[in-house]
Coordinates of N, CA and C in Angstrom, one line a residue:
Chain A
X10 N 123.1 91.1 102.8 CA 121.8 90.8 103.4 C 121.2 92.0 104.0
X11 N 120.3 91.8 104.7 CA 119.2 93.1 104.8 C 119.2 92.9 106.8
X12 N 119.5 94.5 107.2 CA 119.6 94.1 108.7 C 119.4 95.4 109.0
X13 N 118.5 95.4 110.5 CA 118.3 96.6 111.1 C 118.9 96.8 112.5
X14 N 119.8 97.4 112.4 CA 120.5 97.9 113.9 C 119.9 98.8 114.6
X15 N 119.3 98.8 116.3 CA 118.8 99.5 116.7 C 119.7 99.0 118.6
X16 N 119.8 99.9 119.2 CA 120.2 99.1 120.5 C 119.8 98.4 121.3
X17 N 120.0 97.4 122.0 CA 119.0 96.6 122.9 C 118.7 97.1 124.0
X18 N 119.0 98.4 124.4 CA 118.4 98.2 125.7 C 118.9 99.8 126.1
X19 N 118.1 100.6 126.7 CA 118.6 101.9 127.2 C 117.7 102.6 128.4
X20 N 118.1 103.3 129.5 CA 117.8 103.7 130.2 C 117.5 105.3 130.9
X21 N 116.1 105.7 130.9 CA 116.1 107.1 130.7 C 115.5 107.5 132.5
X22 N 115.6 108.9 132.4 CA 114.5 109.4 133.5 C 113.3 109.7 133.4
X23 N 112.1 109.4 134.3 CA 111.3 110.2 134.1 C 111.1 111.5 133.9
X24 N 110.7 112.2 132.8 CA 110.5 113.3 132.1 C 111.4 113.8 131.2
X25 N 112.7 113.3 131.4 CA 113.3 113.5 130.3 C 112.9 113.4 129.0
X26 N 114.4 113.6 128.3 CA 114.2 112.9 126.5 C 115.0 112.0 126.4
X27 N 114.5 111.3 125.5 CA 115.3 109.9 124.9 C 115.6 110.1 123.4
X28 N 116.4 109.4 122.9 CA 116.5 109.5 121.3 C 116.7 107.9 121.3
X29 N 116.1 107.0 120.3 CA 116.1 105.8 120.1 C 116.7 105.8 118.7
X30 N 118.2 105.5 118.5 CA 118.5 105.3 117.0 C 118.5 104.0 116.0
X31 N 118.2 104.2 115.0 CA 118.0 102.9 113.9 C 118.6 103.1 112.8
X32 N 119.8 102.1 112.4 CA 119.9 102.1 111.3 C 119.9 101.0 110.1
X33 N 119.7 100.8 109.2 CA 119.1 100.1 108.3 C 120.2 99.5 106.7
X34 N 120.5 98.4 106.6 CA 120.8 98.2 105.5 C 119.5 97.1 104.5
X35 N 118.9 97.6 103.4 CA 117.6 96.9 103.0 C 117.7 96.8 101.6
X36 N 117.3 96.0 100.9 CA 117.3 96.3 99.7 C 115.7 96.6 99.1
X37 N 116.5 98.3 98.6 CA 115.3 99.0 98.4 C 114.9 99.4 99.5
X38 N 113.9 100.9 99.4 CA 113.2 101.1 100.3 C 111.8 101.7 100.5
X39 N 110.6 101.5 101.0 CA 109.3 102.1 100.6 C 109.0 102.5 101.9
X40 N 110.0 103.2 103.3 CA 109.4 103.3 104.4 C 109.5 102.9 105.6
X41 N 110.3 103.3 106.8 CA 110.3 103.0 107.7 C 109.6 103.4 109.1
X42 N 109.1 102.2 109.8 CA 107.9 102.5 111.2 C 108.8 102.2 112.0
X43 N 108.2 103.0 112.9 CA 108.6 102.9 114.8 C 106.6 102.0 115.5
X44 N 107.6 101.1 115.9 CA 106.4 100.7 116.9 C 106.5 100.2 118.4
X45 N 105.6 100.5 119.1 CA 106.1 100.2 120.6 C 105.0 99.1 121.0
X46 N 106.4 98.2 121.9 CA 105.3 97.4 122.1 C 106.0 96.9 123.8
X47 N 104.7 96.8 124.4 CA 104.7 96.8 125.7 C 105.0 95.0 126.1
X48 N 105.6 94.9 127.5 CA 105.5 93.4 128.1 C 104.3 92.8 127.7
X49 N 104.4 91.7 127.2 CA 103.1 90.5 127.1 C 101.6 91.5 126.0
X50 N 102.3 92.1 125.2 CA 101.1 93.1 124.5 C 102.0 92.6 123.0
X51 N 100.7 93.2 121.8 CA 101.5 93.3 120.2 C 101.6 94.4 120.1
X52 N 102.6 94.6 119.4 CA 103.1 96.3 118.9 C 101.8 96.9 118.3
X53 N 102.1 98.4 118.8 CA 101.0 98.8 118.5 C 102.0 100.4 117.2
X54 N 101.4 100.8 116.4 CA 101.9 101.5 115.1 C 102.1 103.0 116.0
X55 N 103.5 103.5 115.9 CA 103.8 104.4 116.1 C 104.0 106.0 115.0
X56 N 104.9 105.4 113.9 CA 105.3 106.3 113.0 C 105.5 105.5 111.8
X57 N 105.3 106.8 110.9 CA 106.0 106.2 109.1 C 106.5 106.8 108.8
X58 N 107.5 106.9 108.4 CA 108.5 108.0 107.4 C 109.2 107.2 106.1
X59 N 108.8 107.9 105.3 CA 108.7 107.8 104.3 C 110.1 108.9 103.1
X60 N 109.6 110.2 103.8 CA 110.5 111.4 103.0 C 111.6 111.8 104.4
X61 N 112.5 112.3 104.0 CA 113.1 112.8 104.8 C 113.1 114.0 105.8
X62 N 113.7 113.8 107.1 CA 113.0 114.8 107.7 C 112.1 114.4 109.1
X63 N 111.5 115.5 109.6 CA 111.2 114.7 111.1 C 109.9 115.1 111.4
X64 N 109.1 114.0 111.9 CA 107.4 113.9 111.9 C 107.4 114.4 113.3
X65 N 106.5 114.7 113.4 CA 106.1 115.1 114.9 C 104.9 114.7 115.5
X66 N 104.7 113.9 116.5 CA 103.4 113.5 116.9 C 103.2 113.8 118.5
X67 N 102.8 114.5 118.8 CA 102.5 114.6 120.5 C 103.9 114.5 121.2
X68 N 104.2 113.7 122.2 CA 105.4 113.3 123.0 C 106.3 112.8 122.1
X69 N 106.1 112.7 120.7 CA 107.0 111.3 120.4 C 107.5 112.2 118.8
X70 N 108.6 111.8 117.9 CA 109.0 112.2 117.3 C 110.1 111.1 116.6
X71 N 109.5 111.4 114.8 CA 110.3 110.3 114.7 C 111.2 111.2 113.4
X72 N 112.5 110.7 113.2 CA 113.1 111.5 112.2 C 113.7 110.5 111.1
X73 N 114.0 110.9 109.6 CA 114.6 110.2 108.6 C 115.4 110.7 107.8
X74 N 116.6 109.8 107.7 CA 118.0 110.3 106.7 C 117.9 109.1 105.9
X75 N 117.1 108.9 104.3 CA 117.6 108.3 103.8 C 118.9 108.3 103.2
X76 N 119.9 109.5 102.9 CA 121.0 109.2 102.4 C 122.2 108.5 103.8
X77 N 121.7 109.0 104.7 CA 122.4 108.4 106.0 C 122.1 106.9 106.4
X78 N 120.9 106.3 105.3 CA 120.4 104.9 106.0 C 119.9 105.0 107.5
X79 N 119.8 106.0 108.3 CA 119.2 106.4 109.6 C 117.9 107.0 110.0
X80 N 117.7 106.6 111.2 CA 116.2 106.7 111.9 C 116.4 107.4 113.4
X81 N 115.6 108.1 113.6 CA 115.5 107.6 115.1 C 114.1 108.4 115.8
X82 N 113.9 107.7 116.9 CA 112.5 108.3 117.6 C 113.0 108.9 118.8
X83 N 112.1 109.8 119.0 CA 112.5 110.7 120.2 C 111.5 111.1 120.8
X84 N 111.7 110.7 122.2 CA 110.7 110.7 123.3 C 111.1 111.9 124.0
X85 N 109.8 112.8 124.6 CA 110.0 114.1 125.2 C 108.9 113.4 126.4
X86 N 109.4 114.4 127.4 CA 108.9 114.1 128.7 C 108.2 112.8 129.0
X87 N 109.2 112.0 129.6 CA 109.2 110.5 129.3 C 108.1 110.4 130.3
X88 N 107.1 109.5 130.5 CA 106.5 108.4 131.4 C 106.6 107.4 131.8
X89 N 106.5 106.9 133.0 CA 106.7 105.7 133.5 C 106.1 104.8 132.7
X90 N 104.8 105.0 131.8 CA 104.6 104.1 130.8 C 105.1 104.2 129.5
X91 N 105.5 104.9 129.7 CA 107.1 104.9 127.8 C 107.7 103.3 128.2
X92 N 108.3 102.9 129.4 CA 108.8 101.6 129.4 C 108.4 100.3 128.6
X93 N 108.8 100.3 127.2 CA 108.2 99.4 126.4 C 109.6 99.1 125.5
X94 N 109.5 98.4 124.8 CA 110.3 98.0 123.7 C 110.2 99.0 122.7
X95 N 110.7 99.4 121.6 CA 110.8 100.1 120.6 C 111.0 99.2 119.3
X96 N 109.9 99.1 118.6 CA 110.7 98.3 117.1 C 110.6 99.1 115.9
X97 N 112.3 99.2 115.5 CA 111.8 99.6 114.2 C 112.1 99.1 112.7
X98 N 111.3 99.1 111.9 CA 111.1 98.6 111.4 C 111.0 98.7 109.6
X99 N 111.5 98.3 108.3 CA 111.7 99.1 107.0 C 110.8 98.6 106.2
X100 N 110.1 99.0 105.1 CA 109.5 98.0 104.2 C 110.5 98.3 102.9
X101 N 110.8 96.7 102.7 CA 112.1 97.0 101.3 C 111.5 97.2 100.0
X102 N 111.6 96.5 98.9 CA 111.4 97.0 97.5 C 110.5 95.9 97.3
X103 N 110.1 94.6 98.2 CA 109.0 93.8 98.0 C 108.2 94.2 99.5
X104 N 108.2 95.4 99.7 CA 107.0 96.0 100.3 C 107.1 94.9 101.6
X105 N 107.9 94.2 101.9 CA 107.9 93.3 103.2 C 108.3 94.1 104.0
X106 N 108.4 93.9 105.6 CA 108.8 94.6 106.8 C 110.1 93.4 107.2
X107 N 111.4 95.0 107.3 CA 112.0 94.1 108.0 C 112.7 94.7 109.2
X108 N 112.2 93.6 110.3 CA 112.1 94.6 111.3 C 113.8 94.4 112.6
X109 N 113.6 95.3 112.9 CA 115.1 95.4 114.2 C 114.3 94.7 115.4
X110 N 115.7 93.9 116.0 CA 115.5 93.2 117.1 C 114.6 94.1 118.2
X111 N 114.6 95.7 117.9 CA 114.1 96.2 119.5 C 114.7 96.7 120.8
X112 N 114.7 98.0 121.5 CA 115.5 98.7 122.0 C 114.2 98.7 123.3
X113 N 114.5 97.7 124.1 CA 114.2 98.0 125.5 C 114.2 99.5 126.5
X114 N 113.2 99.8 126.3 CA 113.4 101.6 127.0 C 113.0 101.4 128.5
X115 N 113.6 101.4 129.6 CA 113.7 101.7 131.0 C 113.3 102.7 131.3
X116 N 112.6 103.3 132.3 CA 112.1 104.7 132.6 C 112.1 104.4 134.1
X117 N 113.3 105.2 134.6 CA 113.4 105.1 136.0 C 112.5 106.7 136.7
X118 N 112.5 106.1 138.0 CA 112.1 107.8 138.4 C 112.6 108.9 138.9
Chain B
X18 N 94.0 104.9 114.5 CA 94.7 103.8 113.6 C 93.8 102.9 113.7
X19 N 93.6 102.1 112.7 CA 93.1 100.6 111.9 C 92.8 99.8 113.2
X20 N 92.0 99.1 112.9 CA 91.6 97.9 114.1 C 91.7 96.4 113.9
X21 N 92.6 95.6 114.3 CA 92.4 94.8 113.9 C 92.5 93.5 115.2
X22 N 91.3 92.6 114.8 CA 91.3 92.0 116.2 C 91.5 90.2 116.0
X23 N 91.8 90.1 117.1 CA 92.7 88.3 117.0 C 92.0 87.7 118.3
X24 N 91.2 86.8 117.9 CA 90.4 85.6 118.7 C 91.0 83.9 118.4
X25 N 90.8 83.1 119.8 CA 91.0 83.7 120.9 C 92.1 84.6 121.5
X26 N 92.7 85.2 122.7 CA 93.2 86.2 123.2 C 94.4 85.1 124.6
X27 N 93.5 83.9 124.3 CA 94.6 83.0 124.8 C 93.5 81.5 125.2
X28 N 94.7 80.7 125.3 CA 93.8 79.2 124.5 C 94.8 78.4 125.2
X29 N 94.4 77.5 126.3 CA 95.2 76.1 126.4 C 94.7 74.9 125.9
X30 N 95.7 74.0 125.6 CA 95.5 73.1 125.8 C 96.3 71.8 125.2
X31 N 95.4 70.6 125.2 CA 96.1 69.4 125.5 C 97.1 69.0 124.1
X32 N 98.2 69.0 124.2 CA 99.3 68.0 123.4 C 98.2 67.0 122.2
X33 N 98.7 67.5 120.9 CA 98.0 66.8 120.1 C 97.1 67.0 119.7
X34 N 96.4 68.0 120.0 CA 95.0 68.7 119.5 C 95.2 70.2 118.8
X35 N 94.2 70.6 117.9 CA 94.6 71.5 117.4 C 93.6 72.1 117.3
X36 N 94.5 73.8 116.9 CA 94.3 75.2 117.7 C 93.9 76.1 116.6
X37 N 92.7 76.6 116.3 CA 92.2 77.8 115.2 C 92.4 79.1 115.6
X38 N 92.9 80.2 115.2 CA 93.2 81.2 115.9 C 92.7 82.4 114.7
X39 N 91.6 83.1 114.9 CA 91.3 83.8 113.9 C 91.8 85.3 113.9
X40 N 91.5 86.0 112.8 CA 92.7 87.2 112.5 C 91.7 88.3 111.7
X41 N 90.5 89.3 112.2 CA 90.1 89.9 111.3 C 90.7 91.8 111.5
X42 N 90.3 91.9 110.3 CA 90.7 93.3 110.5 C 88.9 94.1 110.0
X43 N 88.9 95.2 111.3 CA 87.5 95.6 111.2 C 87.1 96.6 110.5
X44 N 88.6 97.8 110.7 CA 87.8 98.8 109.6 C 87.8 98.8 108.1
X45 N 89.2 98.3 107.9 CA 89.4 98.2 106.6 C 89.7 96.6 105.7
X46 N 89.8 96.9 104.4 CA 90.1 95.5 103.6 C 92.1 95.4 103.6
X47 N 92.3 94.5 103.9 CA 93.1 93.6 104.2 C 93.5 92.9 103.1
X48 N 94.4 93.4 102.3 CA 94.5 92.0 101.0 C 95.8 91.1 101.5
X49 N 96.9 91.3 102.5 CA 97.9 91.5 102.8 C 98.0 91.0 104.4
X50 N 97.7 89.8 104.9 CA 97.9 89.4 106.5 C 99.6 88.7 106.8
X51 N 99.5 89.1 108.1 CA 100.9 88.4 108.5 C 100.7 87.8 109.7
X52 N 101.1 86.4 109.8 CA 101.0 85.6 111.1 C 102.7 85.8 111.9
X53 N 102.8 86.5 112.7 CA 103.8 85.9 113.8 C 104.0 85.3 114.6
X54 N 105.2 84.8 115.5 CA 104.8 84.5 116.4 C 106.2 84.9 117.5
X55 N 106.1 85.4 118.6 CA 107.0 85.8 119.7 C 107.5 85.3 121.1
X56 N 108.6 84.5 121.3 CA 108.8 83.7 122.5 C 109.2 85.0 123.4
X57 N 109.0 84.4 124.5 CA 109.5 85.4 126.0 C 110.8 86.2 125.5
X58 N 110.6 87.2 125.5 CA 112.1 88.3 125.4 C 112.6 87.8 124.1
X59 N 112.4 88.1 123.0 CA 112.8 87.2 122.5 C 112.1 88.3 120.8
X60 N 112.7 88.1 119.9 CA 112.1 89.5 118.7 C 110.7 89.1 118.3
X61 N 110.1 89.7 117.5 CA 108.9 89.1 116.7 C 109.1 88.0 116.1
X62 N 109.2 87.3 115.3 CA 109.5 86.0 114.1 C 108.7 85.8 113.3
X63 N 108.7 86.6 112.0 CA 107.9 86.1 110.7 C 107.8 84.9 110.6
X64 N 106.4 84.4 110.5 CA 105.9 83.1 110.1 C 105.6 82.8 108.9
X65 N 104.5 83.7 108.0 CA 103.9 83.4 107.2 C 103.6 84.8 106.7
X66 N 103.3 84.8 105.2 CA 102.4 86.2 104.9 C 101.4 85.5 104.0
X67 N 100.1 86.3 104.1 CA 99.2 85.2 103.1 C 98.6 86.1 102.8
X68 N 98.0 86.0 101.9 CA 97.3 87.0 100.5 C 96.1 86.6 100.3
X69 N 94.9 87.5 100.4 CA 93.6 87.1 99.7 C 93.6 86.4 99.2
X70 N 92.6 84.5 99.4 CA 92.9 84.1 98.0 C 93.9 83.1 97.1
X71 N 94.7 83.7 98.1 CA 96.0 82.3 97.5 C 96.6 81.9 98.5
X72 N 97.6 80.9 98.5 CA 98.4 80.0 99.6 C 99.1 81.0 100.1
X73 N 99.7 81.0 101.4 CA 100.4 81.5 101.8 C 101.7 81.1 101.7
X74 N 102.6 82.3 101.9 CA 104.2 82.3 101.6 C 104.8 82.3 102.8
X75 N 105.5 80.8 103.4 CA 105.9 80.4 104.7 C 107.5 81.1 104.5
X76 N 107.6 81.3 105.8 CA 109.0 81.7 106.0 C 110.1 80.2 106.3
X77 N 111.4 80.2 105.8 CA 112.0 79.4 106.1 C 112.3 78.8 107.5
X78 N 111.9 77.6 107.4 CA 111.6 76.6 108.9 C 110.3 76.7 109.3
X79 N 109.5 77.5 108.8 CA 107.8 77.4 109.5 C 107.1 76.0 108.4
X80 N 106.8 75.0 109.2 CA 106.2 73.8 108.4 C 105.0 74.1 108.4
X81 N 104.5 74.4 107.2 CA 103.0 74.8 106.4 C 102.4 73.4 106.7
X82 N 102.4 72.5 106.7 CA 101.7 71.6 106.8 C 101.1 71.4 108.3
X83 N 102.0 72.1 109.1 CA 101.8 72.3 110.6 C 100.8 73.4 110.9
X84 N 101.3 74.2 110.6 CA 100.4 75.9 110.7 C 100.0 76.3 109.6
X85 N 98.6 75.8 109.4 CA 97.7 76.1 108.5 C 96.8 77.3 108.2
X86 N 97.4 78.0 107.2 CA 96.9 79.2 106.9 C 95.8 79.6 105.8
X87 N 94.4 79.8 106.0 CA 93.8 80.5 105.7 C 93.5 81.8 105.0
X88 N 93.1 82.6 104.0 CA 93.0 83.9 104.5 C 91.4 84.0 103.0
X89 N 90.5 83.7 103.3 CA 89.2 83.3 102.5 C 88.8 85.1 102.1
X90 N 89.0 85.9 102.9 CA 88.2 86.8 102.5 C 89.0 88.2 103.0
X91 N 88.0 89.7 102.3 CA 89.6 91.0 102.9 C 90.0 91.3 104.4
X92 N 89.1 90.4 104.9 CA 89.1 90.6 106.8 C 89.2 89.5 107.1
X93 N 89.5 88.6 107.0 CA 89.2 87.4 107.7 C 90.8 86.3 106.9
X94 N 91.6 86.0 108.3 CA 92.4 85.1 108.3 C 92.4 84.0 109.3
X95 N 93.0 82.8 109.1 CA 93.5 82.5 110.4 C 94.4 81.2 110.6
X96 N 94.9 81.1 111.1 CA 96.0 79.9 111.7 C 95.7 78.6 112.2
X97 N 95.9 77.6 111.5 CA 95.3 76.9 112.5 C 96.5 75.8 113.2
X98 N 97.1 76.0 114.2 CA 98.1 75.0 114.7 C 97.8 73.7 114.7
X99 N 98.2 72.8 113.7 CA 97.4 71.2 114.1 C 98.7 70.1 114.8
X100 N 97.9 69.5 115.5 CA 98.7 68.5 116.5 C 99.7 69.2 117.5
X101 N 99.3 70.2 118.1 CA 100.2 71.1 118.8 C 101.1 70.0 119.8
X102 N 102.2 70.8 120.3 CA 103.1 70.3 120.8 C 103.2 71.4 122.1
X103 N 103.9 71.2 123.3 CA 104.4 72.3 124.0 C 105.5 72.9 123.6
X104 N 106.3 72.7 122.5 CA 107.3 73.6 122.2 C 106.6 74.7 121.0
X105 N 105.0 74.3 120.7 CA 104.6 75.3 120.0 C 104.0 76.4 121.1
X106 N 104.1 76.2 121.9 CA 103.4 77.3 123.2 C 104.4 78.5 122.9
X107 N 103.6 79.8 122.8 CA 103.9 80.7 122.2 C 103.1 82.6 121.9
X108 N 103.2 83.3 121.6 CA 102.5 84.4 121.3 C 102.5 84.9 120.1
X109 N 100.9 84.3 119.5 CA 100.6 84.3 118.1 C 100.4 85.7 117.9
X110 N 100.9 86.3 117.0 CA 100.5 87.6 116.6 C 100.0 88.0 115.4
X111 N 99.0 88.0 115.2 CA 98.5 88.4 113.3 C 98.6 90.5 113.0
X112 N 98.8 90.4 111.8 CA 99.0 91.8 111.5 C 98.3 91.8 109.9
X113 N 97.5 93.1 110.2 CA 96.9 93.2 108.5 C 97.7 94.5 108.2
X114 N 97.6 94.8 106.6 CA 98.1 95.8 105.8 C 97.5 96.0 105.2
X115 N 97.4 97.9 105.5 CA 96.3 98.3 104.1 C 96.8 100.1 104.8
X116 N 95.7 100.5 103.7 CA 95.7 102.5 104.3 C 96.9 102.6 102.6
X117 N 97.6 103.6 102.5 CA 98.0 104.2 101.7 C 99.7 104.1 102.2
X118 N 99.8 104.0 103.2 CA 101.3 104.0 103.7 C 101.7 102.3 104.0
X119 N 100.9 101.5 103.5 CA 100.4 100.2 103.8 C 101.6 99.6 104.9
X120 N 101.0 100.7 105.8 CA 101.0 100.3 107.1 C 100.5 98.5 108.4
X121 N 101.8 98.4 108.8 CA 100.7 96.8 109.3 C 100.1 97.5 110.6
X122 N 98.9 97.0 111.2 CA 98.3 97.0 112.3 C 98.3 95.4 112.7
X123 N 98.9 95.5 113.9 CA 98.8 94.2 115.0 C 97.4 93.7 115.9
X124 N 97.1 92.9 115.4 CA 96.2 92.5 116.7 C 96.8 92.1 118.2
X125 N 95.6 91.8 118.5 CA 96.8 92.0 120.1 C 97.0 90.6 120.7
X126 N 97.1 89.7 119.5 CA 97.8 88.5 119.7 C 97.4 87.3 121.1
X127 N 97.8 86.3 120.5 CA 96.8 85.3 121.4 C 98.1 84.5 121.7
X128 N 97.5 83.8 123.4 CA 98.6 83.6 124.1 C 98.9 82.0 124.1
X129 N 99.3 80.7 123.5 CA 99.1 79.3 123.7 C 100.0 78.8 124.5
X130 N 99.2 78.3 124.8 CA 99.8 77.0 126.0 C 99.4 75.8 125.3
X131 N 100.3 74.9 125.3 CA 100.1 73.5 125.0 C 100.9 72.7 126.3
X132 N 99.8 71.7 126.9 CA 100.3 70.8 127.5 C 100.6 69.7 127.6

């Protein structure tokens, strides 16, 4: 079967870094997103990775091992509004998304 | 990123009546919609994906005959809950796909209450 492992739930400090890991069993693969999605809001599109290797977007950073089947996103200088869920998520070989339960990120102060 | 917007943004109402929930995406064409739907704390849950044009592909347990899907044109879908229930009270979420990384973008999903 096709399943995405990611942690439920983790807890950081304000301004730190976080690393959110994901790993993936899918059949096939065309790509995996990170998206964050806030209490009572829809995910809103974070990253794509596609090749291997690590994207870099402002505060946030997403990296990929397809031979490792692993992911992960990494938060620099955390904000009290980083506190969101994290989903991540794969498109298999029928281009569907299959997405991980979601890693609750805490941002204390 | 892509815009894509979902009316209404939240909708009550009475047991037995039924709920249209539309789903467009503004900047771009859309051949590719997805209806979700998300209880409290609880993951996303694929509903349905529906394709310009043709019937939509329900996911196992979602009754098509209940949540009636649409998708007439490259922007324009929508759901329609008929004879709602309160155990369909819930957070509709629609998502289009397009761009080159065919990427989904979420609307920001509509909130029901059935009483």
């Amino acid at each position: 079967g096709q399943n995405i492992d990611q942690p439920t739930e983790m807890t950081a400090t304000e301004g730190a870094i976080v690393q959110i890991n994901c790993t993936y069993q899918t059949s096939g693969f065309n790509g995996l997103f990170w998206y964050q999605q806030h209490a009572g809001e829809a995910p809103t599109f974070l990253s794509y990775n596609v090749l291997d290797g690590l994207e870099e977007k402002g505060r946030f950073s997403s990296f990929l091992s397809r031979s490792k089947w692993y992911s992960y996103l990494l938060l620099k200088e955390l904000q009290m509004k980083d506190s969101a869920s994290y989903l991540c998520a794969v498109m298999d070989s029928n281009y569907q998304l299959i997405w991980g339960a979601g890693t609750k990120l805490i941002i204390k102060p | 990123g892509a815009v894509v917007s979902q009316h209404p943004s939240r909708v009550i109402c009475k047991s037995g009546t039924s709920v249209k929930i539309e789903c467009r995406s503004l900047d771009f064409q859309a051949t590719t919609m997805f209806w979700y739907r998300q209880f409290p704390k609880q993951s996303l849950m694929l509903m349905a994906t529906s394709n310009e044009g043709s019937k939509a592909t329900y996911e196992q347990g979602v009754e098509k005959d209940k949540f009636l899907i649409n998708h007439a044109s490259l922007t324009l879908s929508t759901l329609t809950v008929t004879s709602a229930h309160p155990e369909d009270s819930s957070f509709y979420i629609c998502s289009a796909r397009g761009g080159l990384s065919e990427t989904q973008y979420f609307g920001p999903g509509t909130r029901l209450l059935v009483l």
